[in-house]
XYZ file of C-alpha atoms in Angstrom:
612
model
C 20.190 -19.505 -13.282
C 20.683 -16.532 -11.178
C 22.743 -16.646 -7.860
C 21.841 -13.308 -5.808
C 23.261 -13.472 -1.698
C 22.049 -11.187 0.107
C 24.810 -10.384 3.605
C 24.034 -8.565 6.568
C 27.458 -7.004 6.211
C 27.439 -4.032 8.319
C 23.997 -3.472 10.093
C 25.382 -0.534 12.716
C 25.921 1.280 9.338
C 22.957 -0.032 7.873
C 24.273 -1.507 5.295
C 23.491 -4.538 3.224
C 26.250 -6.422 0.498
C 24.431 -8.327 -2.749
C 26.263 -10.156 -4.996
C 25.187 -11.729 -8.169
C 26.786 -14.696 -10.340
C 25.297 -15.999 -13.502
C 26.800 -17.371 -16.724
C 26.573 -15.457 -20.075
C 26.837 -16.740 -23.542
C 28.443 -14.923 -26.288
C 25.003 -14.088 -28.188
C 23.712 -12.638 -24.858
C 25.657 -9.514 -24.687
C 24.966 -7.024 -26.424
C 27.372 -5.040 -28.879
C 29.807 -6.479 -31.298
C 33.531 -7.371 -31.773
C 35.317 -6.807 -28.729
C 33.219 -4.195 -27.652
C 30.472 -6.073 -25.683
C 28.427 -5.440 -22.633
C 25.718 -6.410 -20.721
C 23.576 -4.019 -18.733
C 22.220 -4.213 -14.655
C 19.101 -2.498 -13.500
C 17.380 -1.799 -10.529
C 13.882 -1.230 -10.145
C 12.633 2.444 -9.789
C 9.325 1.963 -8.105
C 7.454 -0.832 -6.404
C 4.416 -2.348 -7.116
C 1.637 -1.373 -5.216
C 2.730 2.163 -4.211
C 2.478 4.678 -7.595
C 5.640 6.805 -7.173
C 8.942 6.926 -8.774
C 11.661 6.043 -5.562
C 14.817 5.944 -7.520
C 15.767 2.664 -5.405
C 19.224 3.443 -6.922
C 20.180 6.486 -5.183
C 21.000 3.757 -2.106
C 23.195 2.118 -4.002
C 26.735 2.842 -3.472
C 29.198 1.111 -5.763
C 28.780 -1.737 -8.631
C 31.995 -3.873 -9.502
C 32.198 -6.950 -11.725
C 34.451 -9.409 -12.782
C 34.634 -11.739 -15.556
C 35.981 -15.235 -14.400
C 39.096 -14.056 -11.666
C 39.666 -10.939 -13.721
C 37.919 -7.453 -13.115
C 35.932 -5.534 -15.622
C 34.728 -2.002 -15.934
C 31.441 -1.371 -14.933
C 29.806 1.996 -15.541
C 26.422 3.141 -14.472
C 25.095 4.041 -17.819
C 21.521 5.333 -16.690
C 20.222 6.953 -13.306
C 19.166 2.716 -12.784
C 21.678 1.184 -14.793
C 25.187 -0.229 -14.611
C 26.978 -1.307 -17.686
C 29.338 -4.538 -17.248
C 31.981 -4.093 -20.223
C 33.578 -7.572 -21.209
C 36.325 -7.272 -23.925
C 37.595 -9.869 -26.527
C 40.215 -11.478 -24.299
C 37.491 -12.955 -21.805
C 35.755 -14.308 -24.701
C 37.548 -17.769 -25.448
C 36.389 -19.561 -28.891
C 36.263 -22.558 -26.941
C 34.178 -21.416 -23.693
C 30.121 -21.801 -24.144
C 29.954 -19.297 -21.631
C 31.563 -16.856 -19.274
C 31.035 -16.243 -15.725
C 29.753 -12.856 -14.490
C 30.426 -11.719 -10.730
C 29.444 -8.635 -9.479
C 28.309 -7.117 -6.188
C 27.455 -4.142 -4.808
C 26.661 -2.255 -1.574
C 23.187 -1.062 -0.428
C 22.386 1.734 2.146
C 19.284 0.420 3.835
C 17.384 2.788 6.283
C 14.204 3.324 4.848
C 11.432 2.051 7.800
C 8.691 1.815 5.387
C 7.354 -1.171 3.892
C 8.243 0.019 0.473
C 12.094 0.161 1.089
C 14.635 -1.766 3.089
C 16.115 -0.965 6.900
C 18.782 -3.044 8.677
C 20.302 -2.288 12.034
C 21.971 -5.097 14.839
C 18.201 -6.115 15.912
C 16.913 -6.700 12.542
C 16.559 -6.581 8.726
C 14.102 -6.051 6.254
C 14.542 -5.655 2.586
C 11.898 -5.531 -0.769
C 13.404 -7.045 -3.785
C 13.342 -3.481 -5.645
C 15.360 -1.766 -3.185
C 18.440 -4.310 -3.845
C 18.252 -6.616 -6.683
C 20.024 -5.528 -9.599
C 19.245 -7.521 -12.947
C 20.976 -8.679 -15.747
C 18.871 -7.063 -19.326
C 17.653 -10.390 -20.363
C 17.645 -12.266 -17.552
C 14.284 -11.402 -15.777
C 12.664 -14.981 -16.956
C 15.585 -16.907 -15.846
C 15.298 -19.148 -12.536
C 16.792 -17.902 -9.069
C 18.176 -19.101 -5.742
C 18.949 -16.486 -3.446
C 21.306 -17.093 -0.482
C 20.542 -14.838 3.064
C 24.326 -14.710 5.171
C 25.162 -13.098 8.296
C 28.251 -13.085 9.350
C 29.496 -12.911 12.786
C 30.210 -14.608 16.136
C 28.300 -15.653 19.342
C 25.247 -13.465 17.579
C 21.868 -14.529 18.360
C 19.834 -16.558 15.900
C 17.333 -14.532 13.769
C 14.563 -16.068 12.310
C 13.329 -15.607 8.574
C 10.270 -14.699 6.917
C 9.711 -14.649 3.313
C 7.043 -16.342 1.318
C 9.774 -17.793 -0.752
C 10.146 -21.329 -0.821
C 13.375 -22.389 1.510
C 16.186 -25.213 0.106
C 14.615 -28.956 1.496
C 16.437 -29.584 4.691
C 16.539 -25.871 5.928
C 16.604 -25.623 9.539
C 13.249 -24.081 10.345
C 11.110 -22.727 13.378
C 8.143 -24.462 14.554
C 5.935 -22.279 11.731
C 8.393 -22.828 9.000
C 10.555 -19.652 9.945
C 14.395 -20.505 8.886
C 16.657 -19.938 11.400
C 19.558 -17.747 10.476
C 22.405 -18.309 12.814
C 25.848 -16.147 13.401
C 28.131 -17.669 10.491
C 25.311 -19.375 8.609
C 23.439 -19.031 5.625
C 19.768 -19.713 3.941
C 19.024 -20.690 0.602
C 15.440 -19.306 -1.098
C 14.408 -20.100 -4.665
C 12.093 -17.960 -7.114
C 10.710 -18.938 -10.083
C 11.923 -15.425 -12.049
C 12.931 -12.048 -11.218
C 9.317 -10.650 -10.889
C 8.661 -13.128 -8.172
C 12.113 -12.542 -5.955
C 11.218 -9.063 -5.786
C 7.457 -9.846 -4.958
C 8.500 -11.757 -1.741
C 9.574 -9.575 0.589
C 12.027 -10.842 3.998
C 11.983 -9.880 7.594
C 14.092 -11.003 9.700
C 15.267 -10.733 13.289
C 14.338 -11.716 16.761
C 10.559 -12.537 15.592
C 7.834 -13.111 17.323
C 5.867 -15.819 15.010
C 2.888 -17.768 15.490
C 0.569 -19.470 12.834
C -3.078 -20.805 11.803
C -4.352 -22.795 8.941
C -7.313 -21.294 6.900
C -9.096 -23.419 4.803
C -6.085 -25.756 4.259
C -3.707 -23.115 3.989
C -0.599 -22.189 6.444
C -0.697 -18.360 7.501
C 2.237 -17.184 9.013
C 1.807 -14.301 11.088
C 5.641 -13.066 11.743
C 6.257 -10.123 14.216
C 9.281 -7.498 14.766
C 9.816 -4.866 17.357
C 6.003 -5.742 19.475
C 6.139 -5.474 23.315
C 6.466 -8.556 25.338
C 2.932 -9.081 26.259
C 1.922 -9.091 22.429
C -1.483 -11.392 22.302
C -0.728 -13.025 18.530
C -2.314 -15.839 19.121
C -5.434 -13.269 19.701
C -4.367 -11.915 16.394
C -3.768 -15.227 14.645
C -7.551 -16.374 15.803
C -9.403 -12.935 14.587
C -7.464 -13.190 10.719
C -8.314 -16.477 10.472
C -12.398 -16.391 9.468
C -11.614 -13.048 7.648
C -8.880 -15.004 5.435
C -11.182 -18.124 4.840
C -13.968 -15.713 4.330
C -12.218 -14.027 1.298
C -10.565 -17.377 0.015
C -14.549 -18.576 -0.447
C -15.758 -15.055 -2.280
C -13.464 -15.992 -5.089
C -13.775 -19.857 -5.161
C -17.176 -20.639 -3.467
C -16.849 -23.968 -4.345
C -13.541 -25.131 -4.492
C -12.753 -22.644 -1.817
C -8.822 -22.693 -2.853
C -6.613 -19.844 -2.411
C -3.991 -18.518 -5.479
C -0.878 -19.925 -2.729
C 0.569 -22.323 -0.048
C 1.675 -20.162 2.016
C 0.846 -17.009 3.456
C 3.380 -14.714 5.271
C 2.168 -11.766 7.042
C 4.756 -9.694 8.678
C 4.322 -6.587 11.118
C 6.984 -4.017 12.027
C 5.187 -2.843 15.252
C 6.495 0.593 15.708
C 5.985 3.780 18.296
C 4.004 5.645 15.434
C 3.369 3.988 12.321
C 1.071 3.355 9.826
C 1.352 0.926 5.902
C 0.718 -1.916 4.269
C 2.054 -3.487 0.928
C 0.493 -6.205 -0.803
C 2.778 -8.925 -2.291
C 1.779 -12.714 -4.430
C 1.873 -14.645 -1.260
C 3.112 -12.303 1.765
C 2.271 -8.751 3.114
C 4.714 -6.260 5.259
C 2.873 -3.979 6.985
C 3.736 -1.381 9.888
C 1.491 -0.653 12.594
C 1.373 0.925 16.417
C 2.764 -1.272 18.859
C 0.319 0.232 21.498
C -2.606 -0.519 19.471
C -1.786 -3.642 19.069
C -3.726 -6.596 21.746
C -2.297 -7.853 25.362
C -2.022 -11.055 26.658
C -4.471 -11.618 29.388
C -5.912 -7.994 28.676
C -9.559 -8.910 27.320
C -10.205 -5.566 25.950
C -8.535 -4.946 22.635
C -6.710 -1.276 21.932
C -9.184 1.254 20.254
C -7.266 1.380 17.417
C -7.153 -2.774 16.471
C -10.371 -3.034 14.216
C -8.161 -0.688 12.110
C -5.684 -2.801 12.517
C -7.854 -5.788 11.301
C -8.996 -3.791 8.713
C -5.300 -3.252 7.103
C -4.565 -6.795 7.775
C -8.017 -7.723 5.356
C -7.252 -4.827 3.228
C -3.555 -6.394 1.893
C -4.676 -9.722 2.009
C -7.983 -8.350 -0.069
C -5.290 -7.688 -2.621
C -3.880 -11.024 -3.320
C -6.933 -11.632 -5.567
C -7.753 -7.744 -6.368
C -3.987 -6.160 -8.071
C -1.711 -8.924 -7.131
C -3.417 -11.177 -10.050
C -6.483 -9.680 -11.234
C -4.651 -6.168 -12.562
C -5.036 -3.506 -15.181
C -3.836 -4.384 -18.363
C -1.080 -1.534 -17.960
C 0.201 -3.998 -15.413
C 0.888 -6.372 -17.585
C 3.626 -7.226 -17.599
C 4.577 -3.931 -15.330
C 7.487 -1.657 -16.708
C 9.451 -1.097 -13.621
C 11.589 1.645 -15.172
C 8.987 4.371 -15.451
C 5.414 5.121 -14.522
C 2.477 2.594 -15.498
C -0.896 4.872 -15.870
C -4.084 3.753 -15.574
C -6.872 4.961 -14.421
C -8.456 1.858 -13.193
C -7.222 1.970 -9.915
C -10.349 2.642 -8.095
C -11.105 -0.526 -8.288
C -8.207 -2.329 -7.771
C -7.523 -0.029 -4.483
C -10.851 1.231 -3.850
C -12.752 -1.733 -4.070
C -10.154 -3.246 -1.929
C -11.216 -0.286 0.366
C -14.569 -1.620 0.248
C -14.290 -5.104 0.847
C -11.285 -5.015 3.853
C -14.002 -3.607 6.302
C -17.117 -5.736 4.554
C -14.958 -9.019 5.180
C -14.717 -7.982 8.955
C -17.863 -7.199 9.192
C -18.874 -10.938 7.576
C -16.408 -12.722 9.646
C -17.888 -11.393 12.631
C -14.702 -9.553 13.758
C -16.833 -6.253 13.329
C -20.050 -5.077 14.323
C -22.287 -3.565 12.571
C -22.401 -0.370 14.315
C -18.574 -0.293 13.975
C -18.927 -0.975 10.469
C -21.648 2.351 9.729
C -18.974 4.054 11.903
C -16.144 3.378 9.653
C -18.093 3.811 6.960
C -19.555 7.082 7.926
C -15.643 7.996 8.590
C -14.664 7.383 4.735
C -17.758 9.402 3.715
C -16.983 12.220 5.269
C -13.325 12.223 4.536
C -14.189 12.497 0.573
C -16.934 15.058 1.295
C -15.107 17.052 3.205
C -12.300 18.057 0.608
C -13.051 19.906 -2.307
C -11.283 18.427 -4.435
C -13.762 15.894 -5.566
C -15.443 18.565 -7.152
C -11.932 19.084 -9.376
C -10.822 15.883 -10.103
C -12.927 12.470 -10.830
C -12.202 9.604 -9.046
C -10.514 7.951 -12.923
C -8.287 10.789 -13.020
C -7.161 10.464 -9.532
C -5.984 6.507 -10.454
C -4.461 8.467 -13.367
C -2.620 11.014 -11.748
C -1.454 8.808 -8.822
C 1.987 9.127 -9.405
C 2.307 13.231 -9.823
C -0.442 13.983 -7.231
C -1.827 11.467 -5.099
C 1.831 10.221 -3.713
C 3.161 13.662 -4.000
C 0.671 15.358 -1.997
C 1.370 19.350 -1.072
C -0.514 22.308 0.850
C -3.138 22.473 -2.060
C -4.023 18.780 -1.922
C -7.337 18.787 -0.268
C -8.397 21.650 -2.935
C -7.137 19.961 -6.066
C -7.384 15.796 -5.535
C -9.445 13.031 -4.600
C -8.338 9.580 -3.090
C -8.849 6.560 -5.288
C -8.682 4.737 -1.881
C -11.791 5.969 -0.353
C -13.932 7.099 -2.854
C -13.559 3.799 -4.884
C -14.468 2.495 -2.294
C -17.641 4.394 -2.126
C -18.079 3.975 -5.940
C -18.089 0.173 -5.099
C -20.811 1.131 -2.435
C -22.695 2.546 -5.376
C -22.332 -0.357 -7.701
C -22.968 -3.013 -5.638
C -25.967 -1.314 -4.234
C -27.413 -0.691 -7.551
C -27.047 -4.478 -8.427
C -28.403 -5.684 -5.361
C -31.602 -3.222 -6.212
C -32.077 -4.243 -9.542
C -31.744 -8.194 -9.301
C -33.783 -7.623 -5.785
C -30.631 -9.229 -4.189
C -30.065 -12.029 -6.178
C -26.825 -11.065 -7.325
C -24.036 -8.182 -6.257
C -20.470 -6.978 -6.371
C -19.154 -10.565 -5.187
C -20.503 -12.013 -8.678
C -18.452 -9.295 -10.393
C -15.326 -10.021 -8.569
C -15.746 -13.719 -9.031
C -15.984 -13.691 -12.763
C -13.208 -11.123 -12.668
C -11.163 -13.795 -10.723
C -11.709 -16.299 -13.650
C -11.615 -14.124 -16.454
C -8.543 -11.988 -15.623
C -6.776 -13.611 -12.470
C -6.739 -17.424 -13.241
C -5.338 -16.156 -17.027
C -2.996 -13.501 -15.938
C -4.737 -11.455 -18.894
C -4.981 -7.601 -17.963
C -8.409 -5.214 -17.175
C -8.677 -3.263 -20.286
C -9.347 0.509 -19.371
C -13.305 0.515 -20.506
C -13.658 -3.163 -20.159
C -15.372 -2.957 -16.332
C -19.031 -2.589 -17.294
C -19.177 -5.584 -19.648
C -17.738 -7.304 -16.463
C -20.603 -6.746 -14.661
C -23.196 -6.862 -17.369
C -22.148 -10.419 -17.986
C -21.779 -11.252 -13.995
C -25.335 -9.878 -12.934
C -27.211 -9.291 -16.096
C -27.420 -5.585 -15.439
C -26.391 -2.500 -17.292
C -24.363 0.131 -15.379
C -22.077 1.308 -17.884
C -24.071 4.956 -18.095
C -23.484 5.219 -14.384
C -20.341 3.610 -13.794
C -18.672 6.014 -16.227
C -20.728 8.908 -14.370
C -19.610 8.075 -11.082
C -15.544 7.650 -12.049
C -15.346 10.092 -14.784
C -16.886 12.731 -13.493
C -17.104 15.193 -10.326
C -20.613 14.476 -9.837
C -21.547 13.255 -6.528
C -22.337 9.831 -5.758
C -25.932 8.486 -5.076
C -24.551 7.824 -1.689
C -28.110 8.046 0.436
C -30.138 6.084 -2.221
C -27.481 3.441 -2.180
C -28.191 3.297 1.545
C -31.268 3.506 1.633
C -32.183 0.310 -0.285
C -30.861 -1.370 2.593
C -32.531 0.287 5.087
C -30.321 3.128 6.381
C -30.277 6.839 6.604
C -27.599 9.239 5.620
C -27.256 12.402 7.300
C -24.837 14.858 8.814
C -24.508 15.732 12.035
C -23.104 18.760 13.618
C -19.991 18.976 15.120
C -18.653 21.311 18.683
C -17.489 24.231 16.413
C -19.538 27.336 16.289
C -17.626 28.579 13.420
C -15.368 27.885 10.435
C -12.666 29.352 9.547
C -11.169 26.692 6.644
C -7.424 26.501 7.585
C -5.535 23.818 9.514
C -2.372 24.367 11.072
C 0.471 22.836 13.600
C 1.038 24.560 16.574
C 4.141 25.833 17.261
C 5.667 28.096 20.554
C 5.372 31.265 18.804
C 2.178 30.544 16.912
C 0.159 28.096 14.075
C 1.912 27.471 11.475
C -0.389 27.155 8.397
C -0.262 23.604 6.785
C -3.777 23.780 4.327
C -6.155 26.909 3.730
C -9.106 25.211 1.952
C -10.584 27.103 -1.199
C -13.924 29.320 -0.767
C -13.110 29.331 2.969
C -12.775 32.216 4.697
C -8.848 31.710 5.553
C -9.218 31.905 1.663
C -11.130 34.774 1.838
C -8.534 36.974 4.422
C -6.031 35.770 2.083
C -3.984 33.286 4.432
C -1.784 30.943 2.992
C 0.064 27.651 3.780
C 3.415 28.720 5.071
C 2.186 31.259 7.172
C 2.835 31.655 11.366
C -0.654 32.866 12.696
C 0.799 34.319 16.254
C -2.617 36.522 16.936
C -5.952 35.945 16.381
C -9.258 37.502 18.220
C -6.888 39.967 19.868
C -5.082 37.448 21.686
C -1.611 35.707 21.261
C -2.621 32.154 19.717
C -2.211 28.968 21.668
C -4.071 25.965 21.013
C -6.263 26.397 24.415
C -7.402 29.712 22.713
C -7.598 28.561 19.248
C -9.913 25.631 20.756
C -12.099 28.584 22.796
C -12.764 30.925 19.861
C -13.721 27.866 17.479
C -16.308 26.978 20.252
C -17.506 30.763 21.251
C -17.684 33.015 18.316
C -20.399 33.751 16.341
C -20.660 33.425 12.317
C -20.087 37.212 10.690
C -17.923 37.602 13.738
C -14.533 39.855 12.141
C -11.210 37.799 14.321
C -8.045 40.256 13.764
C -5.237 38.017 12.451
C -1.784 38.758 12.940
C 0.913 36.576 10.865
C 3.971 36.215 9.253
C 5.169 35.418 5.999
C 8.764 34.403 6.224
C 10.108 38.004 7.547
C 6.906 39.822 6.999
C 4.360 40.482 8.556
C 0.762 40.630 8.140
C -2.145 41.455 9.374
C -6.142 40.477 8.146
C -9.789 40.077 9.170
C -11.193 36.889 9.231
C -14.802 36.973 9.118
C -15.561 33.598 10.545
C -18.238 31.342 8.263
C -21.378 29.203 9.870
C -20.082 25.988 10.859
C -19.632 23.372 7.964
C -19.663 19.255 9.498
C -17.564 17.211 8.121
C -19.479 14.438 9.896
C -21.710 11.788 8.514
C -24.317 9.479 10.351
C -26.247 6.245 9.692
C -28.961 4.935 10.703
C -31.989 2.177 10.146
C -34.571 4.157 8.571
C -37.163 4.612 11.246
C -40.039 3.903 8.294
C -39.022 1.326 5.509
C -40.491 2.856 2.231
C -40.485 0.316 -0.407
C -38.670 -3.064 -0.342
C -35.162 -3.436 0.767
C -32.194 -5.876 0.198
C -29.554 -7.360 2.075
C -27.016 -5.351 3.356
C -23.449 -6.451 2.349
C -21.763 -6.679 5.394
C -24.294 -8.888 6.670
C -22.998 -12.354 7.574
């Protein structure tokens, strides 16, 4: 067994201690004579977000010892620390040896891919702290939580890990860590102590039961007035609503326990999907009041991440590409599948609102209109397909620059329209009888009840076998290629009407900027605009445009005044010099999309899969 504890050892410094104790035998270390060794590693990227983070740059020191004696340990790799144990701690007569080592963590990330600890709380991912012993990963674990301290106020825990019987505990099965004290957690193997992420803190907690499951809903830094009881009663059709898509019948969810826990913050926006929890970050003035009836604008979004990371307990947590299996965490895992393990995610987090009644159906063609015109609106669907996009996740889509909108596509949001597509298409063809849900469902016992991965070209016979129809021609159409997606047809065979509408601009100029005191500085020029035209680039200050000095109020005024052809004289620098251009502004491109019931009904129509 593995013994990690995890102290809050110096939270004004933001800094948390691990140490690690496990016993060795003599055919477990690698090398021979008295040259033996075995190796630590960290984690360098998370599932669930496609980017190398080099976790390890946080960590400051490793040290070890071998029984009461210390040993050398070396970092051997950018994520690896070699523990050297020499003939003398190897006694004849000892089965095994004892390994101790610890090491200190910097911990001010406030993300929910990272970890972040300060006096008022703490919050840590597995990857961002647990080291691990090559050979070790299937090995059992109990992890110990300390804080140290006196006349400290008691934080409470959450972590979907199960706690050691007799625990004190909160009324919704919180621990309680006090000043002095200590929990206990156990995990099965490595891969599930870093898939159970912990908050803790002064929480605000409340719970509901969905379907015979307890959901935890576990909140840091909200205001006072927080409704989460509001909050607890909205998730709770949406989660019982998914748990029945996969298992109609036995209506079971893949856990016990379900810990959802929000970092409310002044601006911030994230989710991350984990076996049995979620962390995600959100506004705190977006969030519901008590005894304020009308909810924030911006909480159906918020709803909408909450469904999308719980979407994903089924959808990537346990139905995953084969790549995933098991996943490599020392270097990138490619696929291009992701568009549907995010993407259709994308799909269904707003379609399970919309079914749970927690959204109406004007909201939902709102939302839905929003994602369209998001992918139509950069060009760089029309330079990469939505396949390579899952593909090139980790060099493009997480490493997004100036040229983004011009060069890439988001798995996100077209998969999700791609699942649009599909679903619409089977719905047509069976004349609703079946759809996307059968799909998912026979994915769920195929791949997520076995643990066995997608195979890359394996998604069509999926849904030839789940609805009895053939979209392997398309499918491979709609993901491999550039070509836009039937979106109005799929649409229409539920009754609706695609169409864009125009927007308050008279012109367009195809640049976006931040304003600035002396000017806009230039953040995106989008290709075959005519920014791209004057020969504007990202980088540059725009101080004078239209014979003026530009200010937002004017920027606003010529967008809404000028005519198309007109010539705007553009004065800029780049770095230290300067330049000067015509812009000859373009007709006015929307970037809106509309829909609508079809006025006349041609033809026969099916169901609509939001519908209740």
């Amino acid at each position: 067994m593995l013994h990690y504890q995890v102290t809050v050892a110096d939270p004004k410094g933001h800094y948390f201690d691990v140490q690690l104790q496990f016993e060795i035998a003599r055919e477990q270390l690698q090398g021979t004579g008295d040259q033996r060794w075995i190796d630590l590693s960290l984690p360098t990227w998370i599932p669930g977000s496609y980017l190398i983070r080099e976790f390890a740059r946080n960590v400051l020191f490793v040290r070890a010892r071998a029984g009461s004696v210390e040993i050398a340990c070396n970092r051997e790799r950018k994520d690896t620390w070699r523990v050297h144990v020499d003939g003398a701690q190897l006694a004849p007569t000892s089965p095994a040896l004892l390994i101790q080592c610890e090491w200190r963590v910097y911990a001010w990330d406030l993300s929910v891919r990272g970890a972040h600890l300060d006096d008022t709380h703490g919050f840590f991912n597995g990857t961002s702290l647990f080291l691990c012993p090559k050979g070790f990963e299937q090995e059992a674990i109990e992890l110990t939580i300390s804080r140290p301290g006196e006349n400290l106020q008691d934080w409470l825990i959450a972590c979907g890990l199960p706690s050691q019987p007799g625990t004190l505990k909160d009324p919704h099965g919180c621990p309680v860590l006090r000043a002095g004290g200590l929990v206990k957690f156990q995990a099965t193997d490595f891969d599930s102590l870093i898939d159970h992420p912990v908050e803790m803190g002064g929480l605000h907690v409340e719970s509901f039961t969905a379907l015979g499951v307890e959901h935890v809903f576990a909140v840091y830094g909200a205001d006072t007035d927080l409704d989460l009881q509001r909050i607890c009663n909205d998730l709770k059709p949406v989660c019982e609503a998914q748990i029945a898509l996969f298992e109609p019948e036995r209506k079971k969810a893949p856990f016990e326990r379900y810990v959802f826990m929000l970092h409310a913050t002044d601006n911030g926006y994230g989710g991350l999907e984990h076996r049995s929890s979620t962390a995600l970050l959100f506004n705190a003035d977006e969030l519901p009041q008590c005894g304020v009836e009308k909810a924030p604008k911006g909480y159906e979004g918020f709803l909408g991440l909450c469904s999308h990371e719980y979407f994903h307990s089924w959808n990537v947590k346990r139905m995953k590409p084969a790549a995933f299996v098991p996943y490599d965490l020392t270097q990138e895992n490619y696929t291009r599948l992701l568009w549907i393990f995010e993407g259709f995610t994308s799909y269904y987090d707003d379609v399970m609102l919309a079914r749970a009644g927690k959204l109406s159906e004007e909201a939902y063609l709102k939302s839905l209109g929003r994602n369209i015109a998001q992918v139509m609106k950069g060009p760089g669907r029309l330079n990469q397909s939505v396949a390579d996009s899952s593909f090139d996740a980790w060099t493009k889509y997480y490493r997004q620059d100036e040229n983004a909108p011009n060069a890439i596509v988001s798995y996100y949001t077209k998969g999700s329209l791609v699942a649009l597509c599909i679903d619409s298409a089977i719905r047509q063809q069976t004349s609703g009888q079946k759809c996307l849900d059968d799909v998912m469902r026979l994915m769920w016992q195929r791949k997520g009840l076995s643990g066995e991965g997608l195979q890359e070209d394996e998604f069509p016979s999926v849904v030839l076998e789940a609805t009895g129809i053939d979209l392997k021609q398309e499918i491979t159409r709609w993901t491999q290629s550039t070509e836009e997606l039937p979106l109005s047809d799929a649409l229409k065979a539920y009754g609706f009407t695609l169409s864009q509408t125009q927007n308050d601009e008279q012109i367009y100029l195809g640049l976006h900027g931040q304003f600035k005191p002396e000017g806009m500085l230039v953040k995106q020029v989008i290709n075959g605009s005519p920014a791209h035209a004057s020969g504007i680039s990202a980088g540059d200050l725009l101080v004078a445009l239209g014979e003026k000095k530009l200010t937002e109020t004017h920027y606003k005024r010529l967008l809404a005044a000028s005519q198309p052809g007109a010539e705007l004289r553009a004065i800029a620098f780049r770095a230290e010099r300067l330049l000067e251009c015509n812009l000859r502004a373009g007709a006015p491109v929307s970037n809106e999309w509309e829909i609508k019931k079809l006025e006349q009904i041609e033809g026969n129509t099916v169901p609509a899969p939001w519908l209740q």
